[in-house]
CSV table of N, CA and C and ligand atoms in Angstrom, one decimal:
chain,number,residue,atom,x,y,z
A,1,MET,N,0.9,-1.4,0.2
A,1,MET,CA,0.0,0.0,0.1
A,1,MET,C,1.0,1.3,-0.1
A,2,LYS,N,1.9,1.6,1.0
A,2,LYS,CA,2.6,2.3,1.1
A,2,LYS,C,3.2,2.6,-0.6
A,3,ARG,N,3.9,1.6,-1.2
A,3,ARG,CA,4.3,1.6,-2.5
A,3,ARG,C,3.7,2.1,-3.4
A,4,LEU,N,2.2,1.8,-3.2
A,4,LEU,CA,1.1,2.4,-4.3
A,4,LEU,C,0.9,3.8,-4.2
A,5,VAL,N,1.1,4.3,-2.9
A,5,VAL,CA,0.9,5.6,-2.7
A,5,VAL,C,2.3,6.2,-3.4
A,6,ALA,N,3.2,5.6,-3.0
A,6,ALA,CA,4.2,6.3,-3.6
A,6,ALA,C,4.5,6.7,-4.8
A,7,VAL,N,4.0,5.4,-5.7
A,7,VAL,CA,3.9,5.5,-6.9
A,7,VAL,C,2.9,6.4,-7.4
A,8,THR,N,1.9,6.3,-7.2
A,8,THR,CA,0.7,7.5,-7.1
A,8,THR,C,1.1,8.8,-6.9
A,9,LEU,N,1.8,9.0,-6.0
A,9,LEU,CA,2.7,10.7,-6.0
A,9,LEU,C,3.2,10.5,-7.0
A,10,ALA,N,4.6,9.6,-7.3
A,10,ALA,CA,5.3,10.0,-8.4
A,10,ALA,C,4.6,10.6,-9.3
A,11,LEU,N,3.4,9.9,-10.2
A,11,LEU,CA,3.0,9.8,-11.3
A,11,LEU,C,2.2,11.6,-11.2
A,12,ALA,N,1.5,11.8,-9.9
A,12,ALA,CA,1.2,13.1,-9.8
A,12,ALA,C,2.0,14.0,-9.9
A,13,LEU,N,3.4,13.8,-9.3
A,13,LEU,CA,4.3,15.0,-9.3
A,13,LEU,C,5.2,14.8,-10.6
A,14,ALA,N,5.2,13.8,-11.4
A,14,ALA,CA,5.5,13.7,-12.8
A,14,ALA,C,4.7,14.7,-14.0
A,15,GLY,N,3.5,14.6,-13.3
A,15,GLY,CA,2.2,15.3,-14.4
A,15,GLY,C,2.4,16.9,-14.1
A,16,ALA,N,2.9,16.9,-12.7
A,16,ALA,CA,2.9,18.4,-12.5
A,16,ALA,C,4.3,19.0,-13.0
A,17,ALA,N,5.1,18.1,-13.0
A,17,ALA,CA,6.5,19.0,-13.4
A,17,ALA,C,6.7,19.6,-14.7
A,18,GLN,N,7.6,20.7,-15.0
A,18,GLN,CA,7.8,21.2,-16.3
A,18,GLN,C,8.2,20.1,-17.1
A,19,ALA,N,7.5,20.4,-18.4
A,19,ALA,CA,7.7,19.2,-19.4
A,19,ALA,C,9.4,19.1,-19.6
A,20,SER,N,10.1,20.1,-19.5
A,20,SER,CA,11.4,20.0,-19.7
A,20,SER,C,12.5,19.2,-18.6
A,21,ALA,N,11.6,19.0,-17.5
A,21,ALA,CA,11.8,18.7,-16.2
A,21,ALA,C,11.8,16.9,-16.0
A,22,GLU,N,10.9,16.6,-17.0
A,22,GLU,CA,10.3,15.1,-16.8
A,22,GLU,C,10.8,14.4,-17.1
A,23,SER,N,10.9,12.9,-16.3
A,23,SER,CA,11.7,11.9,-16.3
A,23,SER,C,10.7,10.6,-16.6
A,24,MET,N,11.4,9.6,-17.4
A,24,MET,CA,10.6,8.3,-17.5
A,24,MET,C,10.1,7.8,-16.0
A,25,VAL,N,8.7,7.3,-16.0
A,25,VAL,CA,8.2,6.5,-15.0
A,25,VAL,C,7.9,5.1,-15.2
A,26,ILE,N,8.7,4.6,-14.2
A,26,ILE,CA,8.0,3.1,-14.4
A,26,ILE,C,7.3,2.5,-13.3
A,27,SER,N,6.2,2.1,-13.6
A,27,SER,CA,5.3,1.7,-12.6
A,27,SER,C,5.1,-0.2,-12.2
A,28,PRO,N,5.8,-0.5,-11.7
A,28,PRO,CA,6.5,-1.8,-11.4
A,28,PRO,C,5.1,-2.7,-11.3
A,29,ASN,N,5.5,-4.1,-12.0
A,29,ASN,CA,4.6,-4.9,-11.9
A,29,ASN,C,4.5,-5.4,-10.2
A,30,GLY,N,3.6,-5.6,-9.5
A,30,GLY,CA,3.5,-5.7,-8.5
A,30,GLY,C,2.8,-4.4,-7.3
A,31,SER,N,2.9,-3.4,-8.1
A,31,SER,CA,2.6,-2.6,-7.0
A,31,SER,C,1.0,-1.5,-7.6
A,32,ARG,N,0.5,-2.8,-8.3
A,32,ARG,CA,-1.0,-2.4,-8.5
A,32,ARG,C,-2.0,-3.6,-8.3
A,33,PRO,N,-2.1,-3.7,-7.0
A,33,PRO,CA,-3.1,-4.5,-6.7
A,33,PRO,C,-4.2,-5.3,-7.6
A,34,SER,N,-4.7,-6.2,-7.7
A,34,SER,CA,-5.5,-6.9,-8.7
A,34,SER,C,-6.5,-6.9,-8.1
A,35,ALA,N,-7.7,-6.7,-8.8
A,35,ALA,CA,-9.5,-6.6,-8.1
A,35,ALA,C,-10.2,-7.3,-8.9
A,36,LYS,N,-11.1,-7.6,-8.0
A,36,LYS,CA,-12.2,-8.7,-8.5
A,36,LYS,C,-13.3,-7.7,-9.2
A,37,GLY,N,-13.6,-8.0,-10.6
A,37,GLY,CA,-14.7,-7.3,-11.4
A,37,GLY,C,-15.8,-7.5,-10.7
A,38,PRO,N,-16.4,-6.5,-10.2
A,38,PRO,CA,-17.5,-6.3,-9.4
A,38,PRO,C,-18.9,-6.9,-9.9
A,39,ASP,N,-19.6,-7.6,-9.0
A,39,ASP,CA,-20.8,-8.4,-9.2
A,39,ASP,C,-21.7,-7.6,-10.4
A,40,GLN,N,-21.9,-6.2,-9.9
A,40,GLN,CA,-22.9,-5.4,-10.6
A,40,GLN,C,-22.5,-5.0,-11.7
A,41,TYR,N,-21.4,-5.3,-12.5
A,41,TYR,CA,-21.3,-4.9,-13.6
A,41,TYR,C,-20.6,-6.3,-14.4
A,42,PHE,N,-20.3,-7.2,-13.8
A,42,PHE,CA,-19.7,-8.4,-14.8
A,42,PHE,C,-20.8,-9.6,-14.3
A,43,THR,N,-21.0,-10.8,-14.7
A,43,THR,CA,-21.0,-11.9,-14.6
A,43,THR,C,-19.9,-13.1,-14.4
A,44,GLY,N,-20.2,-13.8,-13.3
A,44,GLY,CA,-18.6,-14.9,-13.3
A,44,GLY,C,-17.7,-14.4,-13.0
A,45,SER,N,-16.5,-15.1,-12.7
A,45,SER,CA,-15.2,-14.5,-12.1
A,45,SER,C,-14.3,-13.5,-13.2
A,46,VAL,N,-14.5,-12.6,-12.9
A,46,VAL,CA,-13.5,-11.4,-13.6
A,46,VAL,C,-12.4,-10.9,-12.5
A,47,VAL,N,-11.2,-10.7,-13.0
A,47,VAL,CA,-10.3,-10.1,-12.5
A,47,VAL,C,-9.6,-9.1,-13.0
A,48,VAL,N,-9.3,-8.0,-12.4
A,48,VAL,CA,-9.2,-6.6,-13.3
A,48,VAL,C,-7.8,-6.3,-12.8
A,49,ASP,N,-6.7,-6.2,-13.8
A,49,ASP,CA,-5.3,-5.4,-13.2
A,49,ASP,C,-5.1,-4.2,-13.7
A,50,PRO,N,-5.2,-3.1,-12.6
A,50,PRO,CA,-4.8,-2.3,-12.9
A,50,PRO,C,-3.8,-1.7,-13.7
A,51,LEU,N,-3.6,-1.2,-14.8
A,51,LEU,CA,-1.8,-0.7,-15.7
A,51,LEU,C,-1.8,0.5,-15.4
A,52,TYR,N,-3.0,1.3,-16.0
A,52,TYR,CA,-2.3,2.9,-15.7
A,52,TYR,C,-3.9,3.8,-15.6
A,53,PRO,N,-4.0,5.2,-14.5
A,53,PRO,CA,-4.9,5.7,-14.8
A,53,PRO,C,-4.9,6.7,-15.5
A,54,ALA,N,-5.9,7.3,-15.8
A,54,ALA,CA,-6.1,8.7,-16.7
A,54,ALA,C,-5.5,9.9,-15.9
A,55,ASN,N,-4.8,10.9,-16.4
A,55,ASN,CA,-4.1,12.0,-15.7
A,55,ASN,C,-4.2,13.0,-16.7
A,56,ASP,N,-3.5,14.4,-16.5
A,56,ASP,CA,-3.3,15.3,-17.3
A,56,ASP,C,-2.8,14.8,-18.5
A,57,GLN,N,-1.7,14.2,-18.8
A,57,GLN,CA,-1.3,13.6,-20.0
A,57,GLN,C,-1.7,12.3,-20.7
A,58,THR,N,-2.4,11.4,-20.0
A,58,THR,CA,-3.0,10.7,-20.9
A,58,THR,C,-4.9,10.9,-20.8
A,59,SER,N,-5.2,10.5,-21.8
A,59,SER,CA,-6.7,10.6,-22.0
A,59,SER,C,-7.8,9.6,-22.0
A,60,SER,N,-6.6,8.4,-21.4
A,60,SER,CA,-7.1,7.3,-21.2
A,60,SER,C,-6.6,6.4,-19.9
A,61,SER,N,-7.5,5.4,-19.4
A,61,SER,CA,-6.5,4.7,-18.5
A,61,SER,C,-6.8,3.0,-19.2
A,62,GLY,N,-5.9,2.5,-18.7
A,62,GLY,CA,-5.5,0.8,-19.1
A,62,GLY,C,-5.5,0.1,-17.9
A,63,GLY,N,-6.1,-1.0,-18.1
A,63,GLY,CA,-6.4,-2.3,-17.6
A,63,GLY,C,-6.4,-3.7,-18.3
A,64,LEU,N,-5.9,-4.7,-17.6
A,64,LEU,CA,-5.8,-5.9,-17.9
A,64,LEU,C,-6.9,-6.9,-17.6
A,65,VAL,N,-8.1,-7.1,-17.8
A,65,VAL,CA,-9.2,-7.7,-17.7
A,65,VAL,C,-9.1,-9.3,-18.0
A,66,THR,N,-9.1,-10.3,-17.2
A,66,THR,CA,-9.4,-11.7,-17.3
A,66,THR,C,-10.7,-12.3,-17.1
A,67,PHE,N,-11.1,-13.2,-17.6
A,67,PHE,CA,-12.4,-13.9,-17.7
A,67,PHE,C,-12.1,-15.2,-17.5
A,68,GLU,N,-13.1,-15.7,-16.7
A,68,GLU,CA,-12.9,-17.2,-16.7
A,68,GLU,C,-14.0,-17.7,-17.5
A,69,PRO,N,-13.8,-18.8,-18.0
A,69,PRO,CA,-14.9,-19.2,-18.9
A,69,PRO,C,-16.4,-19.1,-18.8
A,70,GLY,N,-17.3,-18.6,-19.7
A,70,GLY,CA,-18.6,-17.8,-19.2
A,70,GLY,C,-18.7,-16.5,-18.6
A,71,ALA,N,-17.6,-15.8,-18.2
A,71,ALA,CA,-17.4,-14.6,-17.4
A,71,ALA,C,-17.5,-13.7,-18.9
A,72,ARG,N,-18.5,-12.5,-18.4
A,72,ARG,CA,-18.5,-11.4,-19.6
A,72,ARG,C,-19.0,-10.1,-18.6
A,73,SER,N,-19.1,-9.0,-19.4
A,73,SER,CA,-19.0,-7.3,-18.7
A,73,SER,C,-20.3,-7.4,-19.0
A,74,ALA,N,-21.0,-6.7,-18.3
A,74,ALA,CA,-22.7,-6.4,-18.2
A,74,ALA,C,-22.7,-5.5,-20.1
A,75,TRP,N,-23.5,-5.1,-20.6
A,75,TRP,CA,-23.8,-4.0,-21.6
A,75,TRP,C,-23.3,-3.0,-20.9
A,76,HIS,N,-23.0,-2.2,-21.9
A,76,HIS,CA,-22.2,-0.8,-21.6
A,76,HIS,C,-22.0,-0.1,-22.5
A,77,THR,N,-21.8,1.4,-22.6
A,77,THR,CA,-21.1,2.4,-23.8
A,77,THR,C,-20.0,2.6,-23.0
A,78,HIS,N,-18.9,3.6,-23.8
A,78,HIS,CA,-17.9,4.1,-23.7
A,78,HIS,C,-18.0,5.5,-24.1
A,79,PRO,N,-18.4,6.5,-23.5
A,79,PRO,CA,-18.3,7.7,-23.8
A,79,PRO,C,-17.6,8.4,-24.9
A,80,ALA,N,-16.2,8.0,-24.7
A,80,ALA,CA,-14.9,8.4,-25.7
A,80,ALA,C,-14.3,6.9,-26.4
A,81,GLY,N,-15.3,6.0,-26.2
A,81,GLY,CA,-14.5,4.9,-27.2
A,81,GLY,C,-13.6,3.8,-26.4
A,82,GLN,N,-13.0,2.9,-26.8
A,82,GLN,CA,-12.5,1.8,-26.0
A,82,GLN,C,-11.8,0.8,-27.0
A,83,ILE,N,-10.4,0.9,-26.6
A,83,ILE,CA,-9.5,-0.3,-27.7
A,83,ILE,C,-9.6,-1.6,-26.7
A,84,LEU,N,-9.6,-2.6,-26.9
A,84,LEU,CA,-9.7,-3.8,-26.5
A,84,LEU,C,-8.1,-4.5,-27.2
A,85,ILE,N,-7.2,-5.2,-26.4
A,85,ILE,CA,-6.4,-6.1,-27.4
A,85,ILE,C,-6.2,-7.2,-26.7
A,86,VAL,N,-6.8,-8.1,-27.1
A,86,VAL,CA,-6.6,-9.4,-26.6
A,86,VAL,C,-5.4,-10.0,-26.4
A,87,THR,N,-5.1,-10.5,-25.0
A,87,THR,CA,-3.5,-11.4,-25.3
A,87,THR,C,-3.7,-12.6,-24.7
A,88,THR,N,-4.8,-13.3,-24.2
A,88,THR,CA,-4.6,-14.7,-24.3
A,88,THR,C,-6.0,-15.3,-24.1
A,89,GLY,N,-6.4,-16.7,-24.5
A,89,GLY,CA,-7.5,-17.3,-24.9
A,89,GLY,C,-8.2,-16.9,-25.9
A,90,ILE,N,-9.6,-17.1,-25.8
A,90,ILE,CA,-10.7,-16.7,-26.7
A,90,ILE,C,-12.0,-16.2,-26.2
A,91,GLY,N,-12.2,-14.9,-26.9
A,91,GLY,CA,-13.5,-14.3,-26.6
A,91,GLY,C,-14.5,-14.3,-27.3
A,92,TRP,N,-15.5,-13.4,-26.7
A,92,TRP,CA,-16.7,-13.0,-27.6
A,92,TRP,C,-16.7,-11.4,-27.3
A,93,VAL,N,-17.1,-10.8,-28.2
A,93,VAL,CA,-17.6,-9.2,-28.2
A,93,VAL,C,-18.9,-9.5,-29.0
A,94,GLN,N,-19.7,-8.2,-28.8
A,94,GLN,CA,-20.9,-8.1,-29.6
A,94,GLN,C,-21.5,-6.8,-29.3
A,95,GLU,N,-21.8,-6.3,-30.2
A,95,GLU,CA,-22.4,-4.7,-30.3
A,95,GLU,C,-24.4,-4.9,-30.6
A,96,GLU,N,-25.2,-4.4,-30.0
A,96,GLU,CA,-26.2,-4.1,-30.0
A,96,GLU,C,-27.0,-4.3,-31.4
A,97,GLY,N,-27.4,-5.4,-31.9
A,97,GLY,CA,-28.3,-5.0,-33.1
A,97,GLY,C,-27.3,-6.2,-33.9
A,98,GLY,N,-26.2,-6.2,-33.4
A,98,GLY,CA,-25.0,-7.2,-34.1
A,98,GLY,C,-24.8,-8.7,-33.5
A,99,ALA,N,-24.1,-9.5,-34.6
A,99,ALA,CA,-24.1,-11.2,-34.3
A,99,ALA,C,-22.8,-10.9,-33.2
A,100,LYS,N,-22.8,-11.7,-32.3
A,100,LYS,CA,-21.6,-12.4,-31.5
A,100,LYS,C,-20.4,-12.9,-32.4
A,101,ARG,N,-19.4,-11.9,-31.7
A,101,ARG,CA,-18.1,-12.2,-32.7
A,101,ARG,C,-16.6,-12.8,-32.0
A,102,GLU,N,-16.3,-13.5,-32.5
A,102,GLU,CA,-15.0,-14.5,-31.8
A,102,GLU,C,-13.8,-13.5,-31.8
A,103,ILE,N,-13.1,-13.5,-30.5
A,103,ILE,CA,-11.8,-12.5,-30.6
A,103,ILE,C,-10.7,-13.6,-29.9
A,104,ARG,N,-9.5,-13.2,-30.5
A,104,ARG,CA,-8.5,-14.0,-30.3
A,104,ARG,C,-6.9,-13.2,-30.0
A,105,PRO,N,-6.4,-13.6,-29.2
A,105,PRO,CA,-5.0,-13.0,-28.9
A,105,PRO,C,-4.3,-12.6,-30.5
A,106,GLY,N,-3.9,-10.8,-30.2
A,106,GLY,CA,-3.8,-10.4,-30.8
A,106,GLY,C,-4.6,-9.4,-31.9
A,107,ASP,N,-5.9,-9.8,-31.4
A,107,ASP,CA,-6.9,-9.0,-32.4
A,107,ASP,C,-7.0,-7.9,-31.5
A,108,VAL,N,-7.0,-6.6,-32.1
A,108,VAL,CA,-7.7,-5.2,-31.5
A,108,VAL,C,-8.9,-5.0,-31.9
A,109,ILE,N,-9.7,-4.5,-30.9
A,109,ILE,CA,-11.4,-4.0,-31.0
A,109,ILE,C,-11.2,-2.6,-30.8
A,110,TRP,N,-11.7,-1.9,-31.8
A,110,TRP,CA,-12.4,-0.5,-31.3
A,110,TRP,C,-14.1,-0.2,-31.3
A,111,THR,N,-14.2,0.1,-30.2
A,111,THR,CA,-15.5,0.2,-30.0
A,111,THR,C,-15.8,1.6,-29.9
A,112,PRO,N,-16.6,2.2,-31.0
A,112,PRO,CA,-16.7,3.8,-31.3
A,112,PRO,C,-17.5,4.4,-29.8
A,113,PRO,N,-17.6,5.4,-29.7
A,113,PRO,CA,-18.4,6.2,-28.4
A,113,PRO,C,-19.8,6.0,-28.8
A,114,GLY,N,-20.3,5.5,-27.4
A,114,GLY,CA,-21.9,5.6,-27.4
A,114,GLY,C,-22.4,4.1,-28.2
A,115,VAL,N,-21.8,3.0,-28.5
A,115,VAL,CA,-21.9,1.9,-29.2
A,115,VAL,C,-22.3,0.9,-27.7
A,116,LYS,N,-23.2,0.4,-27.6
A,116,LYS,CA,-23.8,-0.3,-26.8
A,116,LYS,C,-23.1,-2.0,-26.9
A,117,HIS,N,-22.5,-2.3,-26.0
A,117,HIS,CA,-21.7,-3.7,-26.2
A,117,HIS,C,-21.5,-4.2,-25.6
A,118,TRP,N,-20.9,-5.7,-25.2
A,118,TRP,CA,-20.4,-6.3,-23.9
A,118,TRP,C,-19.1,-7.4,-24.9
A,119,HIS,N,-18.7,-7.5,-23.8
A,119,HIS,CA,-17.4,-8.6,-23.9
A,119,HIS,C,-17.2,-9.5,-23.0
A,120,GLY,N,-16.3,-10.7,-23.1
A,120,GLY,CA,-15.9,-11.8,-22.5
A,120,GLY,C,-15.3,-12.7,-23.1
A,121,ALA,N,-15.2,-13.8,-22.3
A,121,ALA,CA,-14.7,-15.1,-22.3
A,121,ALA,C,-15.8,-15.6,-23.2
A,122,THR,N,-15.7,-17.0,-24.2
A,122,THR,CA,-16.2,-17.5,-24.6
A,122,THR,C,-16.8,-18.9,-23.3
A,123,ALA,N,-17.6,-19.4,-23.8
A,123,ALA,CA,-18.3,-20.8,-22.6
A,123,ALA,C,-16.8,-21.5,-22.2
A,124,GLY,N,-16.5,-21.9,-23.3
A,124,GLY,CA,-15.6,-22.9,-23.1
A,124,GLY,C,-14.1,-22.5,-22.9
A,125,ASN,N,-13.5,-20.9,-23.0
A,125,ASN,CA,-12.2,-20.8,-22.8
A,125,ASN,C,-12.2,-19.5,-22.3
A,126,GLY,N,-11.2,-19.3,-21.1
A,126,GLY,CA,-11.1,-17.8,-20.5
A,126,GLY,C,-10.5,-16.9,-21.7
A,127,MET,N,-10.4,-15.9,-21.5
A,127,MET,CA,-10.0,-14.7,-22.2
A,127,MET,C,-9.3,-13.7,-21.3
A,128,SER,N,-8.2,-13.0,-21.5
A,128,SER,CA,-7.7,-11.7,-21.2
A,128,SER,C,-7.4,-10.8,-22.2
A,129,HIS,N,-8.0,-9.4,-21.9
A,129,HIS,CA,-7.4,-8.2,-22.9
A,129,HIS,C,-7.2,-7.4,-21.9
A,130,ILE,N,-6.3,-6.7,-22.8
A,130,ILE,CA,-5.7,-5.1,-22.3
A,130,ILE,C,-6.7,-4.2,-23.0
A,131,ALA,N,-7.6,-3.4,-21.9
A,131,ALA,CA,-8.7,-2.2,-22.1
A,131,ALA,C,-8.0,-1.2,-22.1
A,132,VAL,N,-7.8,-0.5,-23.2
A,132,VAL,CA,-7.9,1.3,-23.3
A,132,VAL,C,-8.9,2.1,-23.4
A,133,THR,N,-9.2,2.5,-22.2
A,133,THR,CA,-10.4,3.4,-22.5
A,133,THR,C,-10.2,4.9,-22.1
A,134,ASN,N,-10.7,5.4,-23.2
A,134,ASN,CA,-10.7,7.0,-23.4
A,134,ASN,C,-11.8,7.6,-22.4
A,135,MET,N,-11.1,9.0,-21.7
A,135,MET,CA,-11.9,9.5,-20.7
A,135,MET,C,-12.9,10.6,-21.5
A,136,ALA,N,-13.7,11.3,-21.2
A,136,ALA,CA,-14.5,12.3,-21.7
A,136,ALA,C,-15.4,12.8,-20.1
A,137,GLY,N,-15.3,13.8,-19.9
A,137,GLY,CA,-15.6,14.5,-18.6
A,137,GLY,C,-15.8,13.6,-17.3
A,138,GLY,N,-14.2,13.1,-17.1
A,138,GLY,CA,-14.1,12.4,-15.9
A,138,GLY,C,-15.0,10.9,-16.0
A,139,LYS,N,-15.1,10.4,-17.3
A,139,LYS,CA,-16.0,9.4,-17.3
A,139,LYS,C,-15.8,8.5,-18.4
A,140,ASN,N,-15.5,7.2,-18.2
A,140,ASN,CA,-15.1,6.3,-19.2
A,140,ASN,C,-16.0,5.0,-19.7
A,141,VAL,N,-17.2,5.1,-19.0
A,141,VAL,CA,-18.0,3.7,-19.0
A,141,VAL,C,-19.6,4.3,-18.5
A,142,GLU,N,-20.4,3.6,-19.0
A,142,GLU,CA,-21.8,3.8,-18.8
A,142,GLU,C,-22.3,2.4,-18.6
A,143,TRP,N,-22.5,2.1,-17.6
A,143,TRP,CA,-23.0,0.5,-17.3
A,143,TRP,C,-24.6,0.4,-17.5
A,144,MET,N,-24.8,-0.7,-18.2
A,144,MET,CA,-26.2,-1.1,-18.3
A,144,MET,C,-26.8,-2.1,-17.6
A,145,GLU,N,-27.6,-2.9,-18.3
A,145,GLU,CA,-28.2,-4.4,-17.9
A,145,GLU,C,-27.3,-5.2,-17.7
A,146,LYS,N,-27.2,-6.6,-17.1
A,146,LYS,CA,-26.4,-7.8,-17.4
A,146,LYS,C,-26.8,-8.4,-18.6
A,147,VAL,N,-26.0,-9.2,-19.6
A,147,VAL,CA,-25.8,-9.9,-20.6
A,147,VAL,C,-26.8,-11.4,-19.8
A,148,THR,N,-27.8,-11.5,-20.6
A,148,THR,CA,-28.8,-12.9,-20.0
A,148,THR,C,-27.7,-14.0,-20.6
A,149,ASP,N,-28.0,-15.2,-19.7
A,149,ASP,CA,-27.5,-16.6,-20.4
A,149,ASP,C,-28.0,-16.6,-21.8
A,150,ASP,N,-29.2,-16.4,-22.1
A,150,ASP,CA,-29.7,-16.8,-23.4
A,150,ASP,C,-29.0,-15.5,-24.3
A,151,GLN,N,-28.8,-14.3,-24.3
A,151,GLN,CA,-28.2,-13.8,-25.1
A,151,GLN,C,-26.7,-13.9,-25.3
A,152,TYR,N,-26.0,-14.1,-24.4
A,152,TYR,CA,-24.9,-15.0,-23.8
A,152,TYR,C,-24.7,-16.0,-24.8
A,153,LEU,N,-25.3,-16.7,-25.2
A,153,LEU,CA,-24.9,-18.3,-25.7
A,153,LEU,C,-25.7,-18.1,-27.1
A,154,ARG,N,-26.7,-17.3,-27.3
A,154,ARG,CA,-27.3,-17.1,-29.0
A,154,ARG,C,-26.2,-17.0,-29.8
B,201,MN,MN1,-16.1,-2.3,-23.5
């Protein structure tokens, strides 16, 4: 915890420094604790590993999200869009009104602002993706209803 505070402070100080006086900042692996994806927004077991927060110099936040088989997000939109980079496993994405689509490691998925969608693992395989989520007015997501089993398996 002490370390996290120190890293956060360092990032804040780096952000406040003059451009000419800035140095590279390494946020070490192990300094950003994993969190469980909240049941309110996810179905099944989901682990979120924060990578970087949005600040004055980055207009996005980054996180590594790991879904067990069958796990998925609720329906949601992003006010300024989101990029997903699949790192392991096999997953599904779907936008409202469209067919469910398979995603695999190395795939890069752009979800434009305001497009209602969900993402998660397939029923038979886990999946991890890095999510780069753009900020607009201090927000990066609008959560909606859960994806039902019927919708998920359709
Ligand atoms: Mn999304």
